[in-house]
XYZ file of C-alpha atoms in Angstrom:
292
model
C -42.605 74.042 -50.945
C -38.842 73.982 -50.550
C -36.985 76.995 -51.874
C -33.728 76.147 -53.642
C -30.622 77.766 -52.222
C -28.737 80.132 -54.467
C -25.043 79.698 -55.295
C -24.239 82.548 -52.930
C -26.060 80.830 -50.053
C -24.237 77.561 -50.701
C -20.841 79.244 -50.850
C -21.571 81.144 -47.631
C -22.748 77.946 -45.878
C -19.656 75.982 -46.963
C -17.279 78.753 -45.920
C -19.066 78.978 -42.554
C -18.662 75.223 -42.032
C -14.971 75.403 -42.855
C -14.452 78.279 -40.439
C -16.387 76.508 -37.670
C -14.339 73.324 -38.099
C -11.157 75.360 -38.117
C -12.126 77.064 -34.835
C -13.041 73.671 -33.331
C -9.682 72.178 -34.288
C -7.742 75.183 -33.025
C -9.673 75.038 -29.740
C -9.367 71.290 -29.201
C -5.715 70.881 -30.162
C -4.270 72.383 -26.934
C -6.429 70.053 -24.810
C -5.430 67.007 -26.855
C -1.769 68.032 -26.749
C -1.764 68.569 -22.979
C -3.574 65.264 -22.361
C -1.241 63.349 -24.686
C 1.802 64.888 -23.024
C 0.499 64.029 -19.565
C 0.264 60.292 -20.328
C 3.316 59.994 -22.581
C 6.763 58.760 -21.632
C 8.550 61.600 -19.740
C 11.594 61.289 -21.976
C 9.512 61.892 -25.114
C 7.851 64.881 -23.469
C 11.202 66.323 -22.398
C 12.561 65.973 -25.965
C 9.440 67.721 -27.315
C 8.493 64.755 -29.512
C 4.743 64.990 -28.849
C 2.666 66.523 -31.606
C -0.828 65.036 -31.228
C -0.873 61.398 -30.084
C 0.904 60.034 -26.977
C 4.314 58.419 -27.356
C 4.682 55.534 -24.991
C 2.367 55.331 -21.994
C 3.113 56.409 -18.462
C 0.917 57.476 -15.549
C 3.866 58.288 -13.325
C 3.213 62.013 -13.542
C -0.372 61.552 -12.299
C 0.750 59.218 -9.510
C 3.384 61.702 -8.396
C 1.047 64.704 -8.454
C -1.860 62.908 -6.746
C 0.423 61.757 -3.930
C 1.355 65.332 -3.079
C -0.599 66.583 -0.005
C -0.638 70.197 -1.200
C -2.692 69.235 -4.247
C -5.329 67.423 -2.178
C -5.531 70.289 0.298
C -5.766 72.800 -2.536
C -8.553 70.805 -4.173
C -10.609 70.798 -0.981
C -10.103 74.546 -0.568
C -10.992 75.260 -4.201
C -14.188 73.211 -3.973
C -15.099 75.124 -0.807
C -14.388 78.501 -2.424
C -16.348 77.545 -5.530
C -19.432 76.139 -3.794
C -19.713 78.665 -0.956
C -18.579 81.579 -3.104
C -21.036 80.810 -5.903
C -23.849 80.465 -3.364
C -23.045 83.881 -1.900
C -22.688 85.361 -5.393
C -26.040 84.102 -6.619
C -27.889 85.116 -3.445
C -26.569 88.675 -3.448
C -26.841 89.056 -7.229
C -30.495 87.969 -7.172
C -31.325 90.251 -4.249
C -29.719 93.166 -6.080
C -31.037 92.470 -9.592
C -34.671 91.933 -8.626
C -35.352 95.419 -7.121
C -33.479 97.055 -10.005
C -35.733 95.255 -12.476
C -38.841 96.872 -10.929
C -39.711 100.191 -12.582
C -41.406 101.460 -9.423
C -38.161 101.329 -7.412
C -37.369 104.706 -5.876
C -34.100 106.210 -7.209
C -33.824 103.369 -9.729
C -31.912 105.424 -12.301
C -29.341 106.848 -9.835
C -28.717 103.333 -8.531
C -28.162 102.051 -12.088
C -25.783 104.926 -12.821
C -23.719 104.146 -9.722
C -23.673 100.439 -10.530
C -22.738 100.974 -14.169
C -20.007 103.407 -13.098
C -18.125 100.503 -11.482
C -17.806 98.793 -14.870
C -15.435 101.548 -15.952
C -13.786 102.658 -12.707
C -12.770 100.663 -9.649
C -11.212 101.506 -6.308
C -7.880 99.950 -7.210
C -5.829 97.136 -5.743
C -4.236 98.958 -2.810
C -7.459 100.579 -1.455
C -9.222 97.239 -1.788
C -6.461 95.494 0.142
C -6.576 98.135 2.875
C -10.337 97.675 3.230
C -10.013 93.897 3.408
C -7.235 94.260 5.979
C -9.224 96.735 8.089
C -12.124 94.274 8.179
C -9.818 91.560 9.508
C -10.305 89.259 6.549
C -6.645 88.917 5.494
C -5.464 85.291 5.664
C -9.012 83.977 6.049
C -11.474 82.217 3.754
C -13.612 85.359 3.632
C -10.905 87.310 1.809
C -11.653 85.248 -1.304
C -15.430 85.227 -0.874
C -16.583 88.708 0.175
C -14.625 91.281 -1.922
C -15.861 89.776 -5.198
C -19.298 88.758 -3.967
C -21.141 90.705 -6.681
C -20.258 91.149 -10.336
C -21.798 94.265 -11.878
C -22.045 92.646 -15.296
C -23.878 89.609 -13.916
C -26.275 91.863 -12.016
C -27.142 93.644 -15.255
C -27.645 90.308 -17.051
C -29.972 88.989 -14.366
C -31.821 92.311 -14.132
C -32.451 92.232 -17.897
C -33.761 88.677 -17.650
C -36.099 89.567 -14.789
C -37.502 92.483 -16.788
C -38.546 90.130 -19.592
C -40.657 87.896 -17.338
C -44.447 88.349 -17.477
C -45.535 91.053 -15.057
C -48.961 89.399 -14.650
C -47.454 86.618 -12.529
C -46.061 89.079 -10.035
C -49.318 91.038 -9.956
C -51.313 87.868 -9.302
C -48.956 86.839 -6.496
C -49.222 90.309 -4.955
C -53.023 90.090 -4.987
C -52.770 86.719 -3.228
C -50.751 88.371 -0.456
C -47.229 87.238 -1.379
C -44.357 89.402 -0.171
C -41.506 90.564 -2.390
C -39.177 87.871 -1.024
C -41.785 85.168 -1.655
C -42.299 86.426 -5.211
C -38.564 86.383 -5.830
C -37.799 82.918 -4.456
C -41.049 81.136 -5.393
C -41.904 82.691 -8.753
C -39.103 84.756 -10.290
C -36.117 82.491 -9.641
C -37.829 79.224 -10.692
C -38.790 80.888 -13.970
C -35.244 82.216 -14.390
C -33.494 78.853 -14.291
C -31.587 79.287 -17.616
C -30.227 82.699 -16.608
C -29.594 81.516 -13.039
C -27.560 78.494 -14.182
C -25.654 80.567 -16.738
C -24.611 83.226 -14.244
C -23.815 80.569 -11.628
C -21.501 78.942 -14.173
C -19.764 82.280 -14.740
C -19.206 82.687 -11.016
C -18.133 79.068 -10.477
C -15.549 79.157 -13.263
C -14.248 82.444 -11.900
C -13.794 80.965 -8.418
C -12.225 77.769 -9.758
C -9.658 79.611 -11.893
C -8.897 82.378 -9.400
C -5.396 82.574 -7.977
C -4.410 86.273 -7.837
C -6.593 87.226 -4.810
C -5.141 84.236 -2.946
C -1.620 85.490 -3.672
C -2.518 88.870 -2.192
C -4.690 88.027 0.805
C -3.540 84.576 1.967
C -0.394 83.765 3.918
C -1.216 80.318 5.329
C -0.625 77.457 2.903
C -3.518 75.435 4.304
C -5.872 78.073 2.823
C -4.336 78.059 -0.662
C -6.549 77.067 -3.631
C -5.342 74.494 -6.119
C -4.570 77.187 -8.689
C -1.616 78.379 -6.605
C -0.266 74.842 -6.683
C -0.696 74.827 -10.471
C 1.066 78.186 -10.717
C 4.005 76.915 -8.697
C 4.392 73.882 -10.941
C 3.796 75.540 -14.316
C 5.374 78.971 -13.846
C 7.959 78.510 -11.142
C 8.947 74.954 -12.095
C 9.251 73.832 -8.478
C 9.208 70.091 -9.127
C 12.201 69.009 -7.063
C 10.258 68.903 -3.768
C 7.490 66.920 -5.476
C 9.604 64.278 -7.193
C 11.969 64.046 -4.240
C 15.018 64.953 -6.310
C 17.378 67.902 -6.264
C 18.210 68.567 -9.886
C 18.523 64.841 -10.670
C 18.003 63.406 -14.142
C 14.625 61.981 -13.100
C 13.514 65.377 -11.840
C 14.477 67.078 -15.080
C 12.688 64.461 -17.194
C 9.537 64.560 -15.045
C 9.254 68.356 -14.898
C 7.307 68.817 -18.155
C 5.094 65.776 -17.584
C 4.182 67.042 -14.126
C 3.115 70.384 -15.601
C 0.769 68.780 -18.115
C -0.643 66.321 -15.586
C -1.336 69.149 -13.134
C -3.102 71.187 -15.826
C -5.344 68.225 -16.678
C -6.186 67.498 -13.040
C -7.082 71.135 -12.340
C -9.073 71.699 -15.546
C -10.944 68.372 -15.571
C -13.734 69.204 -13.047
C -14.953 72.257 -14.976
C -14.736 70.336 -18.248
C -16.934 67.597 -16.757
C -19.506 70.001 -15.303
C -20.039 72.080 -18.430
C -21.861 69.407 -20.546
C -24.528 69.055 -17.851
C -25.341 72.774 -17.869
C -24.779 73.421 -21.567
C -28.460 73.561 -22.546
C -29.213 76.031 -19.768
C -26.095 78.017 -20.666
C -27.091 78.394 -24.324
C -30.700 79.281 -23.502
C -29.768 81.717 -20.748
C -27.187 83.463 -22.903
C -29.568 83.886 -25.865
C -32.825 84.942 -24.206
C -31.490 88.259 -22.928
C -29.996 89.117 -26.305
C -33.198 88.310 -28.195
C -35.601 90.139 -25.919
C -33.317 92.843 -24.529
């Protein structure tokens, strides 16, 4: 038997819908604006005539940006940092979270206190740089992969998820003679796919959007990620060496279009990946909150 909604429930539901649509519009508008500006006529973009829909149609900004070698090199480096870095992150995070999720771990509480302590206090930028330099990782790929290999917050998330898995499975595997590593990689991780994908997405987005560590640790341009190229275009406005002009009218008109085209090119891969992992992301984010 269906229970009729009260007037209060209907008002609350309608207000919630309005708020959700408002948030959706506010969130989508910047993406639509940037995309419209990237394919509009450069003159219209320069005169700030774009509000929502493109004015004119021009792909010159994309052609100019895609022909620049630094962008292609940065893309290759960013893909490398994202794939290899996320692999290292997930391996070390899993190996750290699994023992902490076992209640029979010796000194479990002191370990958790030390780990949680890093959420509030860190060593600082200069000591971290000195450590990276002393290890000989400055101006190498490893400078962007090793210092941030483990996120304390992600370790706690994965640990909480592991604790909610049935203990009987682990006990049965132990009786059958499975080692701790076999239990982790053959039983625990396959059952933790939603949490695994969610945390991997966190790490991957972090690697893809990272630019500050590269500014600090890297000196060779062939190691730069694509985000440094985006920073140079958007913040520093260095478009003359890309368009081939030196303060010419064409360079001035193309400057804004190049910024928007670069933003779209850099943001597009993550935007395309997210729909494929959305169901795992939602499930992985909710399970820990419901059971924890």
